[in-house]
Tab-separated table of C-alpha atoms and ligand atoms in Angstrom:
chain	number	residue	atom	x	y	z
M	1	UNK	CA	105.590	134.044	56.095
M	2	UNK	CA	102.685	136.081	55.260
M	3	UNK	CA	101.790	136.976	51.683
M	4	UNK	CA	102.596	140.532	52.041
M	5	UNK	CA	105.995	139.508	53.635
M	6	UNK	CA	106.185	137.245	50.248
M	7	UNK	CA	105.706	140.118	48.383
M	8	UNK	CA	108.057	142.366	50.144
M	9	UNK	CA	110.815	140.154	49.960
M	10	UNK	CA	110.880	139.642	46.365
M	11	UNK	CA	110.369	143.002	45.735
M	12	UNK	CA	113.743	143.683	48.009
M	13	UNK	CA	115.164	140.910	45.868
M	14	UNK	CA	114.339	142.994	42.515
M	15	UNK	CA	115.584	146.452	44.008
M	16	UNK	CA	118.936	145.006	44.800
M	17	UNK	CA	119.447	143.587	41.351
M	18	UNK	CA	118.726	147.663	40.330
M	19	UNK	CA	120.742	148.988	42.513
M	20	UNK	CA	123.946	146.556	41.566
M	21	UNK	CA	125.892	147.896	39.368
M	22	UNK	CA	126.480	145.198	37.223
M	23	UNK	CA	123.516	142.695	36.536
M	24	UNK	CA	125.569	139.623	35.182
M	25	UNK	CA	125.016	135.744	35.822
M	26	UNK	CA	125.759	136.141	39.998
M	27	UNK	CA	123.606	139.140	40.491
M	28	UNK	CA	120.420	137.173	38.854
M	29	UNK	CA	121.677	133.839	40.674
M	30	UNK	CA	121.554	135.668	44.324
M	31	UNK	CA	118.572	137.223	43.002
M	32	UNK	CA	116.746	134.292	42.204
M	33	UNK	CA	117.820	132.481	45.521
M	34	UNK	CA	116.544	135.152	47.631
M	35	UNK	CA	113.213	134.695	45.917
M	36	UNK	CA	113.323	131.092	45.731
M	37	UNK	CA	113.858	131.244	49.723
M	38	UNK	CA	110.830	133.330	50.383
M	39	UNK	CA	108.241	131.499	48.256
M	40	UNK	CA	109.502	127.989	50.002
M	41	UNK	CA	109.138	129.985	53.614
M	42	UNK	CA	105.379	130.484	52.055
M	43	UNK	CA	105.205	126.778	51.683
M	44	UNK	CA	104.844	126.809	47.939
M	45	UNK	CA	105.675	123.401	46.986
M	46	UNK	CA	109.350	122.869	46.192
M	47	UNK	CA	109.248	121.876	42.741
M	48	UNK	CA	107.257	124.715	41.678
M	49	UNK	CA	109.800	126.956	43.338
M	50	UNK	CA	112.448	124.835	41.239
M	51	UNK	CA	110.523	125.552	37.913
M	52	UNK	CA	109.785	128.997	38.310
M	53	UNK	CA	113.732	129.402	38.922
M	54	UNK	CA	114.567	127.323	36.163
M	55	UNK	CA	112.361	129.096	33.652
M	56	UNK	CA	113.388	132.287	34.617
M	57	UNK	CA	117.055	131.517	34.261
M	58	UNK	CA	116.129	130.489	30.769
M	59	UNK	CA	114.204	133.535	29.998
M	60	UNK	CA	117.204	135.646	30.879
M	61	UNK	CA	119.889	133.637	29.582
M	62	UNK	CA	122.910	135.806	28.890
M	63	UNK	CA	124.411	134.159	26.381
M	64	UNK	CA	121.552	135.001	23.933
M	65	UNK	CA	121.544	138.417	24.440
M	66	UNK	CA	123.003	141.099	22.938
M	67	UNK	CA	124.891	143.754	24.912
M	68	UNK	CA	121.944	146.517	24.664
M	69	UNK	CA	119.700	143.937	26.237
M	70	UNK	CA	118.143	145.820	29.227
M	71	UNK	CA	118.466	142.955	31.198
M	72	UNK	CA	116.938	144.462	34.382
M	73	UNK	CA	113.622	144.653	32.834
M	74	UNK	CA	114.155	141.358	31.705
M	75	UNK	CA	114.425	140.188	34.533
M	76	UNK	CA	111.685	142.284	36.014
M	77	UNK	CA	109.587	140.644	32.899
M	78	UNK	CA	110.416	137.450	33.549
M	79	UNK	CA	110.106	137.225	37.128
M	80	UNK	CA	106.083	139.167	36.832
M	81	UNK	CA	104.997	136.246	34.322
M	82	UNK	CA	106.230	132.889	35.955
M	83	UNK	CA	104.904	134.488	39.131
M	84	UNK	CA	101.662	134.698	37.231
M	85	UNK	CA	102.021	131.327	35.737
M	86	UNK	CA	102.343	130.060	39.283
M	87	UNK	CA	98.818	131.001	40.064
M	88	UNK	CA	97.753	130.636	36.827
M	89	UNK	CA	97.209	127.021	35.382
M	90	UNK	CA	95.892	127.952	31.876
M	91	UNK	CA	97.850	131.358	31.152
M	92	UNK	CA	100.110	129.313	29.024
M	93	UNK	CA	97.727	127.455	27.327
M	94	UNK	CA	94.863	128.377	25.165
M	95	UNK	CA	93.633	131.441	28.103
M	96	UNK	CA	90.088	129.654	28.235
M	97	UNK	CA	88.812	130.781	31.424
M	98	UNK	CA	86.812	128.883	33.842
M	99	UNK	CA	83.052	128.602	33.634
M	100	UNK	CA	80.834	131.647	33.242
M	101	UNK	CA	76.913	131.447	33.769
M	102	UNK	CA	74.687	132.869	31.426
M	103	UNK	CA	71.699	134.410	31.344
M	104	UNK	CA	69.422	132.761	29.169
M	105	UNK	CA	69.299	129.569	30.931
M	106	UNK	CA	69.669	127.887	34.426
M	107	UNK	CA	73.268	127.308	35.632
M	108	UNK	CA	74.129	125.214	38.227
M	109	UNK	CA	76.760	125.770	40.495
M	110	UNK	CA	77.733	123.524	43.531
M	111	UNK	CA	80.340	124.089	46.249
M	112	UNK	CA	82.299	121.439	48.215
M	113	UNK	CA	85.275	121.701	50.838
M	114	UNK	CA	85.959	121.058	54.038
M	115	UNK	CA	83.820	122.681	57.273
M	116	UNK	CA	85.433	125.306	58.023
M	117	UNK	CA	87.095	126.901	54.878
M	118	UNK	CA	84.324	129.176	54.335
M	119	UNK	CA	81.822	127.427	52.073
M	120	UNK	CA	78.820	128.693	53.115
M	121	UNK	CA	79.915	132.506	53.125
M	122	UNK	CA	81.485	132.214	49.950
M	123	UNK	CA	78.135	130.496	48.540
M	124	UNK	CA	76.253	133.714	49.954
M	125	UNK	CA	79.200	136.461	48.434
M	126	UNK	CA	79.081	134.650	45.371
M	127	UNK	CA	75.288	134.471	45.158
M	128	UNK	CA	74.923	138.106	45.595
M	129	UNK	CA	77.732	139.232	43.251
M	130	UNK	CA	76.005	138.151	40.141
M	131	UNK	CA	72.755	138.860	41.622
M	132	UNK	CA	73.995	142.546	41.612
M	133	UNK	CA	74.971	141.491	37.821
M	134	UNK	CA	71.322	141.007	37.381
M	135	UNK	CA	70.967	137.182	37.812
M	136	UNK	CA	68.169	135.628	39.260
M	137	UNK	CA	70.057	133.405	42.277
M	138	UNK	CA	68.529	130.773	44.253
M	139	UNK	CA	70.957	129.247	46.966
M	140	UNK	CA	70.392	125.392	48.233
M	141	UNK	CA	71.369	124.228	51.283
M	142	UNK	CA	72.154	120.613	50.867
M	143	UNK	CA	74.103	119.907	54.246
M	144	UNK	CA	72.066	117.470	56.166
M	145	UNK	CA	74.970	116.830	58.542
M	146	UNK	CA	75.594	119.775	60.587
M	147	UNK	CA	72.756	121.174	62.877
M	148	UNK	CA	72.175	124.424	62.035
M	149	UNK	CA	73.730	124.491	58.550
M	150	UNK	CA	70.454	125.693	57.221
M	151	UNK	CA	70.041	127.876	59.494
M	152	UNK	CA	72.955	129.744	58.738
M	153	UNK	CA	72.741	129.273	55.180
M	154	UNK	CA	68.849	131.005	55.932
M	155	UNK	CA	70.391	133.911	57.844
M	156	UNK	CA	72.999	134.264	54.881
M	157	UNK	CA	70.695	134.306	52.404
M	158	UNK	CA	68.084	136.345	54.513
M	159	UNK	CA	70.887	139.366	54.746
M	160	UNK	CA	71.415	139.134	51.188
M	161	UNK	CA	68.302	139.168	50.105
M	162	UNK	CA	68.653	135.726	48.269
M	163	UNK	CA	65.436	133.685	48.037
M	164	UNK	CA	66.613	129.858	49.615
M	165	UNK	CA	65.869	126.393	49.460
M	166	UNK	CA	66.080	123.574	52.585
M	167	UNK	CA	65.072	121.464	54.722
M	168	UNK	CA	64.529	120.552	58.340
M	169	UNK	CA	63.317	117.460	58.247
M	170	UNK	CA	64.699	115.687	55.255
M	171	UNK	CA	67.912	114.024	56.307
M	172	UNK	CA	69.279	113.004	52.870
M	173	UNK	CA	71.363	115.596	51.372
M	174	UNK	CA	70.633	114.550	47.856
M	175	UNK	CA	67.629	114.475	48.044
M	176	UNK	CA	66.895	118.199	49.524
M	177	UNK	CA	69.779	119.218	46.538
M	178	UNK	CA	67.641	118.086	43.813
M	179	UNK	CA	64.648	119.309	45.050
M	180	UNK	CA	65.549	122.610	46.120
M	181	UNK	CA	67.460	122.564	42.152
M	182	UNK	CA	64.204	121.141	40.410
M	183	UNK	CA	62.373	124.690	42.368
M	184	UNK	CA	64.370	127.067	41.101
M	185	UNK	CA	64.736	125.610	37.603
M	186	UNK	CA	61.348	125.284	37.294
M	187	UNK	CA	61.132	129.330	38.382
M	188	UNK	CA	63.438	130.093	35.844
M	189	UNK	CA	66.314	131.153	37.658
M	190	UNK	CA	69.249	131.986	36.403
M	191	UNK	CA	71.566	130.755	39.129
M	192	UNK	CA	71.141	127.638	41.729
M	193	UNK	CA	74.615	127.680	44.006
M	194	UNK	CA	73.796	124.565	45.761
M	195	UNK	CA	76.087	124.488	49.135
M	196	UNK	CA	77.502	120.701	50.615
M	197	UNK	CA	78.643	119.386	53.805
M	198	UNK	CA	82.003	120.160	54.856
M	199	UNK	CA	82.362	116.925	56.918
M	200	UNK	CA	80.892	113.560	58.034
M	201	UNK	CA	81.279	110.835	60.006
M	202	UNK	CA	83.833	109.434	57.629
M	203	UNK	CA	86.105	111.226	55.000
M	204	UNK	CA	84.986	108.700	52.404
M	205	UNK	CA	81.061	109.254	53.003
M	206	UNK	CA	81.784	113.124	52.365
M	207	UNK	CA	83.243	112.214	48.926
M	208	UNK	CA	80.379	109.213	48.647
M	209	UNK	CA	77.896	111.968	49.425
M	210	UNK	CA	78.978	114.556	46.983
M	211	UNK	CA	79.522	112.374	44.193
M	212	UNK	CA	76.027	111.227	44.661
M	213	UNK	CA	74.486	115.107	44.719
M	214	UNK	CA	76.914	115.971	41.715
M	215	UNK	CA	74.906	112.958	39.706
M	216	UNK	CA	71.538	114.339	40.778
M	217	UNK	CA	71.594	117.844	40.253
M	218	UNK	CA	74.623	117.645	37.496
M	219	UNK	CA	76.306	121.177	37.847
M	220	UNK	CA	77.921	123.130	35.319
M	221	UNK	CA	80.537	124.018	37.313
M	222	UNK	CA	82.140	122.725	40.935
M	223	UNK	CA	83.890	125.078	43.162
M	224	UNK	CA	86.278	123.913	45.999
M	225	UNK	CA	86.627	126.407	48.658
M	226	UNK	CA	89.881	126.578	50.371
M	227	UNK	CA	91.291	128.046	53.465
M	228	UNK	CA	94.315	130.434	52.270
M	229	UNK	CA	95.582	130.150	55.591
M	230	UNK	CA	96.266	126.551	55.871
M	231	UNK	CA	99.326	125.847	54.388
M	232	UNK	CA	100.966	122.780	52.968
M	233	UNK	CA	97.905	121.120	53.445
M	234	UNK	CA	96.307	122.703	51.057
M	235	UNK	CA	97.866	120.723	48.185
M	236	UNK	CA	96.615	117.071	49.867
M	237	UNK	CA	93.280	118.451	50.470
M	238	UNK	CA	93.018	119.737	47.255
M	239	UNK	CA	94.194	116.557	45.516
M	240	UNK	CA	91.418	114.531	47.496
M	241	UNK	CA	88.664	116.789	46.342
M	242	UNK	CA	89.693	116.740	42.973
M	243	UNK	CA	89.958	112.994	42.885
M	244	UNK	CA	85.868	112.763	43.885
M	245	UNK	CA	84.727	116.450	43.238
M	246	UNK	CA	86.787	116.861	40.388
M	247	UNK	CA	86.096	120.497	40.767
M	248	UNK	CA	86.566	123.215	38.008
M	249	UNK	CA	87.350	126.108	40.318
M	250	UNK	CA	88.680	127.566	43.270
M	251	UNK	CA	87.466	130.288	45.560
M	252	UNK	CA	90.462	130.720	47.795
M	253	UNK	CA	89.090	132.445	51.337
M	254	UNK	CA	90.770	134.603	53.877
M	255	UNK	CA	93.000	136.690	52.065
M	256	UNK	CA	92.502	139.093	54.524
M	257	UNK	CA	94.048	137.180	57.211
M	258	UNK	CA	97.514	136.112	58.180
M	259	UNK	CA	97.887	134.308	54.657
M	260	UNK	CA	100.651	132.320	53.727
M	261	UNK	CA	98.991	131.862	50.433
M	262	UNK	CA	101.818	129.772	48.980
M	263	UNK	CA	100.064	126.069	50.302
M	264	UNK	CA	97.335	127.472	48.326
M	265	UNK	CA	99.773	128.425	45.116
M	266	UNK	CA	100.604	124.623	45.216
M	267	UNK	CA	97.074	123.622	45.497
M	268	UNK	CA	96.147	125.356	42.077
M	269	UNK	CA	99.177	123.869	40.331
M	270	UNK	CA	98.184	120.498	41.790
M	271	UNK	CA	95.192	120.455	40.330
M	272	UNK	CA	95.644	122.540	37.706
M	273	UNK	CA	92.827	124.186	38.293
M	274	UNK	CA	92.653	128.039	38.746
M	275	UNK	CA	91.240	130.604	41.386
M	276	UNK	CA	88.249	132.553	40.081
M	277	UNK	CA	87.520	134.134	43.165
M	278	UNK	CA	89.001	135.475	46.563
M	279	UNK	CA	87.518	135.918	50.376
M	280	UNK	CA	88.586	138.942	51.400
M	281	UNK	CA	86.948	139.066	54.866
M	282	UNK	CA	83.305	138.394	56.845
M	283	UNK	CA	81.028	140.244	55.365
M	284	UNK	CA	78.771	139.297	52.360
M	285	UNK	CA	80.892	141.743	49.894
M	286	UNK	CA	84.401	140.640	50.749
M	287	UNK	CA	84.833	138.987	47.204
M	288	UNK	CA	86.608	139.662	44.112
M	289	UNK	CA	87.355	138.012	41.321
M	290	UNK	CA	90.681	136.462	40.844
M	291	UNK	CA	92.867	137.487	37.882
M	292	UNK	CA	96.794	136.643	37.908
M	293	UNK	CA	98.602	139.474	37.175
M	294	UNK	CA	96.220	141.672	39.449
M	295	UNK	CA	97.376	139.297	42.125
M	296	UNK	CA	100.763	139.261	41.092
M	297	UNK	CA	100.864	143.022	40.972
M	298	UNK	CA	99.517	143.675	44.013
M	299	UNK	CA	101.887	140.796	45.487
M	300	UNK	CA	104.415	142.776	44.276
M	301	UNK	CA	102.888	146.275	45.510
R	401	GDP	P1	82.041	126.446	56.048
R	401	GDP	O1	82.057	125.536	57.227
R	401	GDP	O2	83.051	126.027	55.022
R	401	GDP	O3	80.687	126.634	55.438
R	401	GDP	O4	82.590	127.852	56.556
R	401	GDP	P2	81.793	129.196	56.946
R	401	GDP	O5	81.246	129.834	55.737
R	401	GDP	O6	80.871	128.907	58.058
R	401	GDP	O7	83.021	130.093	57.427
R	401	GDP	C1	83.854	129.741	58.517
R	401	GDP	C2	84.388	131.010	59.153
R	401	GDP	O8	85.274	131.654	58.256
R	401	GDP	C3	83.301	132.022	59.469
R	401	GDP	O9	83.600	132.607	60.713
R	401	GDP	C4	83.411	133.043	58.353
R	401	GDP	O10	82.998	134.330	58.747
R	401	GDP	C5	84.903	133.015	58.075
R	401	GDP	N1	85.236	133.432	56.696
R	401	GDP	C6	84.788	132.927	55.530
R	401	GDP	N2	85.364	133.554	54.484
R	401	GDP	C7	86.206	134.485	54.992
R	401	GDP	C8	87.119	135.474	54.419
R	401	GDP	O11	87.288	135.610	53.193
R	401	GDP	N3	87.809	136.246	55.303
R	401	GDP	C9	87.665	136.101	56.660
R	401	GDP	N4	88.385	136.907	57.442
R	401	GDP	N5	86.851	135.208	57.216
R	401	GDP	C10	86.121	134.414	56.417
């Protein structure tokens, strides 16, 4: 199911539970199924789907309340914030936020996922949204692996406007990252997005190889890109990122598309990690950032 179908349906879920004329325990319960039902068909991982039910229940438990409760909006209420705590891995904690360059000093961001997700466009949007916030960006290609990985990186960064640093001779990744991070440090920029290889020879050497470029150029913040589309296998990929990456963000891609978005629900609360940005198509300004309830909102429609 697609994540406007997602949306849809729970929304039809809500509406019946206004329209019934009584809302007691078995109008919530056949509520709460129906939306249960269509975030599993949107592969979010089962015992999220059992949490979020069992919170709600709790949040509108009807022996607490008094008879002047309105317990649609309760409902309503209830069902708008564990959605957002579903995408959300810190709203219930102390609300810190992820990482947030600043200004008055280099910041080093670097990117890893698989080939594929979207890494190297999202490197580019990301570059040129804070470069319209007045940062001075630099973007690094560091994949060594695939031919012509600079060379789109180039023609990225070329479009955008976004000076760039790589290499066509150099074969070792880490070495061309720490270079190309060493230039624009030492030109005072305010922003290095240094972009990895998305695959290799061997899964393991991908991890080896961005543990080893995470050591030399040390960023302040690691962002996994991930594939909206992809389903349950978001949560497995995700994990094995974490594991070497251990990544501080997410910049989920393709929200334009035919997402399911729910694999990608699963992937946040599997890592506990939270989106900070979305894709939301091919072209250089198809990003935005990420907030919960804006999501959840427009989820809901
Ligand atoms: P990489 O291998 O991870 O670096 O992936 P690329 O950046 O080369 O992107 C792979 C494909 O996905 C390209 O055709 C991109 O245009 C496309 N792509 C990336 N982000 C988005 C997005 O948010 N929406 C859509 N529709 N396509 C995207």
């Amino acid at each position: 199911m697609v994540l406007a179908d997602l949306g849809r349906r729970i929304n039809s879920a809500m509406s019946e539970l206004t329209r019934s004329n009584v809302v007691d325990e078995k109008a919530i319960d056949n509520m709460l199924k129906e939306i249960c039902t269509a975030l599993l068909e949107s592969d979010v991982n089962v015992k999220l789907v059992a949490t979020l039910r069992n919170n709600i229940k709790k949040k509108i438990n009807f022996k607490d309340q008094g008879p002047n409760v309105n317990r649609r909006r309760l409902a309503q209420k209830a069902i708008f914030d564990e959605l957002c705590a579903l995408v959300d891995p810190h709203i219930n904690e102390k609300g810190e936020g992820a990482f947030k360059p600043r200004k008055d000093r280099s910041n080093v961001i670097m990117f890893v996922g698989l080939q594929g997700a979207g890494k190297t466009t999202s490197c580019t949007k990301l570059a040129l949204w804070y470069q319209r916030r007045g940062f001075k960006v630099g973007l690094v290609c560091a994949d060594t692996f695939r031919a012509g990985a600079f060379d789109q990186l180039k023609q990225n960064a070329t479009k955008a406007k976004i000076p760039y640093y790589g290499s066509y001779t150099e074969t070792d990744p880490v070495v061309v990252a720490a270079e190309g991070v060493a230039r624009f440090k030492q030109e005072k920029f305010n922003l290095i997005i240094v972009d990895t290889s998305g695959r290799h020879r061997q899964e393991s050497e991908l991890f080896a190889e961005m543990v080893q470029i995470s050591e030399a150029v040390k960023p302040d913040q690691t962002i996994m890109v991930l594939d909206a589309s992809i389903g349950q296998a978001a949560e497995s990929q995700s994990k094995a990122f974490k594991e070497s990456s251990n990544f501080g963000a997410i910049i989920l891609t393709k929200m334009d598309g035919h997402a399911k978005g729910g694999g990608a629900i699963s992937a946040v609360a599997a890592t506990n990690t939270p989106i900070v940005f979305i894709g939301t198509g091919e072209h250089i300004h198809d990003i935005e950032p990420f907030t919960p309830d804006q999501f959840v909102s427009k989820l809901l429609g």
